[in-house]
PDB file of C-alpha atoms in Angstrom:
ATOM      1  CA  UNK N 600     105.552 111.615 101.270  1.00  0.00           C
ATOM      2  CA  UNK N 601     104.646 108.002 100.470  1.00  0.00           C
ATOM      3  CA  UNK N 602     101.481 108.085 102.543  1.00  0.00           C
ATOM      4  CA  UNK N 603     102.956 106.079 105.412  1.00  0.00           C
ATOM      5  CA  UNK N 604     103.521 107.423 108.896  1.00  0.00           C
ATOM      6  CA  UNK N 605     104.583 105.971 112.237  1.00  0.00           C
ATOM      7  CA  UNK N 606     104.249 107.144 115.815  1.00  0.00           C
ATOM      8  CA  UNK N 607     105.819 105.467 118.844  1.00  0.00           C
ATOM      9  CA  UNK N 608     104.269 106.754 122.047  1.00  0.00           C
ATOM     10  CA  UNK N 609     105.606 105.902 125.476  1.00  0.00           C
ATOM     11  CA  UNK N 610     102.919 104.307 127.599  1.00  0.00           C
ATOM     12  CA  UNK N 611     104.244 106.058 130.713  1.00  0.00           C
ATOM     13  CA  UNK N 612     102.545 109.317 129.799  1.00  0.00           C
ATOM     14  CA  UNK N 613      99.639 107.703 127.926  1.00  0.00           C
ATOM     15  CA  UNK N 614      98.697 105.501 130.874  1.00  0.00           C
ATOM     16  CA  UNK N 615      99.538 105.285 134.549  1.00  0.00           C
ATOM     17  CA  UNK N 616     101.748 102.304 135.456  1.00  0.00           C
ATOM     18  CA  UNK N 617      99.791  99.034 135.162  1.00  0.00           C
ATOM     19  CA  UNK N 618      96.626 100.853 133.939  1.00  0.00           C
ATOM     20  CA  UNK N 619      94.731 101.073 130.639  1.00  0.00           C
ATOM     21  CA  UNK N 620      92.924 104.409 131.095  1.00  0.00           C
ATOM     22  CA  UNK N 621      94.404 107.304 129.115  1.00  0.00           C
ATOM     23  CA  UNK N 622      95.825 110.140 131.205  1.00  0.00           C
ATOM     24  CA  UNK N 623      94.972 113.765 130.368  1.00  0.00           C
ATOM     25  CA  UNK N 624      98.382 114.077 128.650  1.00  0.00           C
ATOM     26  CA  UNK N 625      97.759 110.774 126.859  1.00  0.00           C
ATOM     27  CA  UNK N 626      94.440 112.028 125.481  1.00  0.00           C
ATOM     28  CA  UNK N 627      96.135 115.199 124.270  1.00  0.00           C
ATOM     29  CA  UNK N 628      98.887 113.266 122.462  1.00  0.00           C
ATOM     30  CA  UNK N 629      96.500 110.761 120.853  1.00  0.00           C
ATOM     31  CA  UNK N 630      94.272 113.645 119.744  1.00  0.00           C
ATOM     32  CA  UNK N 631      97.272 115.252 117.990  1.00  0.00           C
ATOM     33  CA  UNK N 632      98.017 111.965 116.223  1.00  0.00           C
ATOM     34  CA  UNK N 633      94.329 111.715 115.227  1.00  0.00           C
ATOM     35  CA  UNK N 634      94.497 115.191 113.680  1.00  0.00           C
ATOM     36  CA  UNK N 635      97.582 114.210 111.664  1.00  0.00           C
ATOM     37  CA  UNK N 636      95.960 110.961 110.509  1.00  0.00           C
ATOM     38  CA  UNK N 637      92.847 112.847 109.375  1.00  0.00           C
ATOM     39  CA  UNK N 638      94.964 115.432 107.560  1.00  0.00           C
ATOM     40  CA  UNK N 639      96.939 112.715 105.734  1.00  0.00           C
ATOM     41  CA  UNK N 640      93.701 110.875 104.901  1.00  0.00           C
ATOM     42  CA  UNK N 641      95.171 107.594 106.117  1.00  0.00           C
ATOM     43  CA  UNK N 642      93.249 104.536 104.899  1.00  0.00           C
ATOM     44  CA  UNK N 643      94.598 101.899 107.291  1.00  0.00           C
ATOM     45  CA  UNK N 644      95.911 102.335 110.819  1.00  0.00           C
ATOM     46  CA  UNK N 645      97.445  99.713 113.083  1.00  0.00           C
ATOM     47  CA  UNK N 646      97.701 100.353 116.820  1.00  0.00           C
ATOM     48  CA  UNK N 647     100.146  98.029 118.593  1.00  0.00           C
ATOM     49  CA  UNK N 648     100.390  97.874 122.386  1.00  0.00           C
ATOM     50  CA  UNK N 649     103.439  96.632 124.317  1.00  0.00           C
ATOM     51  CA  UNK N 650     104.378  96.149 127.968  1.00  0.00           C
ATOM     52  CA  UNK N 651     107.633  95.654 129.819  1.00  0.00           C
ATOM     53  CA  UNK N 652     108.714  92.159 130.910  1.00  0.00           C
ATOM     54  CA  UNK N 653     107.390  92.498 134.466  1.00  0.00           C
ATOM     55  CA  UNK N 654     104.262  90.446 135.110  1.00  0.00           C
ATOM     56  CA  UNK N 655     103.012  87.203 133.628  1.00  0.00           C
ATOM     57  CA  UNK N 656     102.808  86.548 129.894  1.00  0.00           C
ATOM     58  CA  UNK N 657      98.997  86.332 129.946  1.00  0.00           C
ATOM     59  CA  UNK N 658      98.611  89.469 132.070  1.00  0.00           C
ATOM     60  CA  UNK N 659     100.906  91.469 129.784  1.00  0.00           C
ATOM     61  CA  UNK N 660      99.096  90.244 126.654  1.00  0.00           C
ATOM     62  CA  UNK N 661      95.784  91.376 128.150  1.00  0.00           C
ATOM     63  CA  UNK N 662      97.158  94.750 129.339  1.00  0.00           C
ATOM     64  CA  UNK N 663      98.793  95.505 125.992  1.00  0.00           C
ATOM     65  CA  UNK N 664      95.543  94.641 124.156  1.00  0.00           C
ATOM     66  CA  UNK N 665      93.465  96.843 126.465  1.00  0.00           C
ATOM     67  CA  UNK N 666      95.863  99.741 125.904  1.00  0.00           C
ATOM     68  CA  UNK N 667      95.804  99.291 122.122  1.00  0.00           C
ATOM     69  CA  UNK N 668      91.984  99.163 122.219  1.00  0.00           C
ATOM     70  CA  UNK N 669      91.875 102.352 124.306  1.00  0.00           C
ATOM     71  CA  UNK N 670      94.065 104.256 121.819  1.00  0.00           C
ATOM     72  CA  UNK N 671      91.978 102.926 118.900  1.00  0.00           C
ATOM     73  CA  UNK N 672      88.786 104.129 120.608  1.00  0.00           C
ATOM     74  CA  UNK N 673      90.305 107.577 121.160  1.00  0.00           C
ATOM     75  CA  UNK N 674      91.361 107.821 117.490  1.00  0.00           C
ATOM     76  CA  UNK N 675      87.800 106.961 116.436  1.00  0.00           C
ATOM     77  CA  UNK N 676      86.413 109.540 118.886  1.00  0.00           C
ATOM     78  CA  UNK N 677      88.810 112.032 117.283  1.00  0.00           C
ATOM     79  CA  UNK N 678      87.185 111.492 113.896  1.00  0.00           C
ATOM     80  CA  UNK N 679      89.700 109.158 112.237  1.00  0.00           C
ATOM     81  CA  UNK N 680      87.713 107.302 109.559  1.00  0.00           C
ATOM     82  CA  UNK N 681      90.440 104.860 108.533  1.00  0.00           C
ATOM     83  CA  UNK N 682      90.189 101.115 109.084  1.00  0.00           C
ATOM     84  CA  UNK N 683      91.858 100.740 112.506  1.00  0.00           C
ATOM     85  CA  UNK N 684      93.158  97.486 113.967  1.00  0.00           C
ATOM     86  CA  UNK N 685      94.376  97.184 117.549  1.00  0.00           C
ATOM     87  CA  UNK N 686      96.749  94.398 118.592  1.00  0.00           C
ATOM     88  CA  UNK N 687      98.418  93.727 121.924  1.00  0.00           C
ATOM     89  CA  UNK N 688     101.826  92.072 121.761  1.00  0.00           C
ATOM     90  CA  UNK N 689     102.586  91.824 125.460  1.00  0.00           C
ATOM     91  CA  UNK N 690     106.262  92.133 126.290  1.00  0.00           C
ATOM     92  CA  UNK N 691     107.653  91.265 122.834  1.00  0.00           C
ATOM     93  CA  UNK N 692     109.699  92.741 121.361  1.00  0.00           C
ATOM     94  CA  UNK N 693     111.547  94.526 124.133  1.00  0.00           C
ATOM     95  CA  UNK N 694     113.493  97.600 123.040  1.00  0.00           C
ATOM     96  CA  UNK N 695     115.617  97.744 126.215  1.00  0.00           C
ATOM     97  CA  UNK N 696     116.878  94.732 128.226  1.00  0.00           C
ATOM     98  CA  UNK N 697     117.767  96.187 131.667  1.00  0.00           C
ATOM     99  CA  UNK N 698     119.687  93.235 133.107  1.00  0.00           C
ATOM    100  CA  UNK N 699     121.308  93.426 136.536  1.00  0.00           C
ATOM    101  CA  UNK N 700     118.542  95.211 138.439  1.00  0.00           C
ATOM    102  CA  UNK N 701     116.720  93.883 141.474  1.00  0.00           C
ATOM    103  CA  UNK N 702     113.495  92.345 140.131  1.00  0.00           C
ATOM    104  CA  UNK N 703     110.560  94.726 140.487  1.00  0.00           C
ATOM    105  CA  UNK N 704     112.645  97.574 141.868  1.00  0.00           C
ATOM    106  CA  UNK N 705     111.945 101.200 140.993  1.00  0.00           C
ATOM    107  CA  UNK N 706     115.298 101.331 139.163  1.00  0.00           C
ATOM    108  CA  UNK N 707     114.301  98.337 137.029  1.00  0.00           C
ATOM    109  CA  UNK N 708     110.861  99.811 136.288  1.00  0.00           C
ATOM    110  CA  UNK N 709     112.491 103.106 135.289  1.00  0.00           C
ATOM    111  CA  UNK N 710     114.979 101.309 133.041  1.00  0.00           C
ATOM    112  CA  UNK N 711     112.196  99.291 131.378  1.00  0.00           C
ATOM    113  CA  UNK N 712     110.144 102.417 130.583  1.00  0.00           C
ATOM    114  CA  UNK N 713     110.884 102.403 126.799  1.00  0.00           C
ATOM    115  CA  UNK N 714     109.301  98.950 126.514  1.00  0.00           C
ATOM    116  CA  UNK N 715     105.938 100.241 127.734  1.00  0.00           C
ATOM    117  CA  UNK N 716     104.707 101.833 124.528  1.00  0.00           C
ATOM    118  CA  UNK N 717     102.009 102.084 121.878  1.00  0.00           C
ATOM    119  CA  UNK N 718     102.999 102.233 118.230  1.00  0.00           C
ATOM    120  CA  UNK N 719     100.691 103.637 115.570  1.00  0.00           C
ATOM    121  CA  UNK N 720     101.396 102.907 111.912  1.00  0.00           C
ATOM    122  CA  UNK N 721      99.335 104.406 109.107  1.00  0.00           C
ATOM    123  CA  UNK N 722      99.308 103.813 105.381  1.00  0.00           C
ATOM    124  CA  UNK N 723      97.319 104.563 102.278  1.00  0.00           C
ATOM    125  CA  UNK N 724      96.824 108.295 102.371  1.00  0.00           C
ATOM    126  CA  UNK N 725      95.208 109.755  99.300  1.00  0.00           C
ATOM    127  CA  UNK N 726      97.623 110.852  96.586  1.00  0.00           C
ATOM    128  CA  UNK N 727      96.663 114.270  95.248  1.00  0.00           C
ATOM    129  CA  UNK N 728      97.532 114.501  91.581  1.00  0.00           C
ATOM    130  CA  UNK N 729      98.574 117.839  90.187  1.00  0.00           C
ATOM    131  CA  UNK N 730      96.948 119.237  87.086  1.00  0.00           C
ATOM    132  CA  UNK N 731      98.521 117.754  83.979  1.00  0.00           C
ATOM    133  CA  UNK N 732      99.885 114.674  85.705  1.00  0.00           C
ATOM    134  CA  UNK N 733      98.828 111.098  85.092  1.00  0.00           C
ATOM    135  CA  UNK N 734      97.825 108.468  87.633  1.00  0.00           C
ATOM    136  CA  UNK N 735     100.500 106.066  86.350  1.00  0.00           C
ATOM    137  CA  UNK N 736     103.309 108.422  87.251  1.00  0.00           C
ATOM    138  CA  UNK N 737     103.248 110.721  84.272  1.00  0.00           C
ATOM    139  CA  UNK N 738     105.437 113.726  84.843  1.00  0.00           C
ATOM    140  CA  UNK N 739     105.416 113.363  88.638  1.00  0.00           C
ATOM    141  CA  UNK N 740     107.907 111.372  90.643  1.00  0.00           C
ATOM    142  CA  UNK N 741     111.674 111.110  90.899  1.00  0.00           C
ATOM    143  CA  UNK N 742     112.235 109.616  87.422  1.00  0.00           C
ATOM    144  CA  UNK N 743     113.546 112.914  86.065  1.00  0.00           C
ATOM    145  CA  UNK N 744     116.238 112.867  88.735  1.00  0.00           C
ATOM    146  CA  UNK N 745     117.646 109.639  87.345  1.00  0.00           C
ATOM    147  CA  UNK N 746     117.721 110.633  83.690  1.00  0.00           C
ATOM    148  CA  UNK N 747     121.143 111.284  82.231  1.00  0.00           C
TER     149      UNK N 747
END
């Protein structure tokens, strides 16, 4: 493992539609991520919030930021000691377009579901060196696989 990990969580089960309060299921999922981040000893964590394209640009920026802040707060409550940043990106980038639906219809909202998400990226977990190895690579690493 290179010390990096990523989690993409659908906002539909983290939050109710158009809300920024974590659901019971959302708390459970974020708590599991927190446990994994603590176990990996992540040093830096970025929480990114996204919305679908429904609603105004300014509203979606605000909603995505509030959701990212809420997940960050839950990670801190869960004992994650890493440096955590929370950024709301609004509707960009969309991961699913959903053209051809009546605007605001249930079918369109259902189709747009993958765009309503929170992504958590972590890096910088502590490398545990084995006895006899050196910090500059030493005998660890894939180098032996490439020797002829």
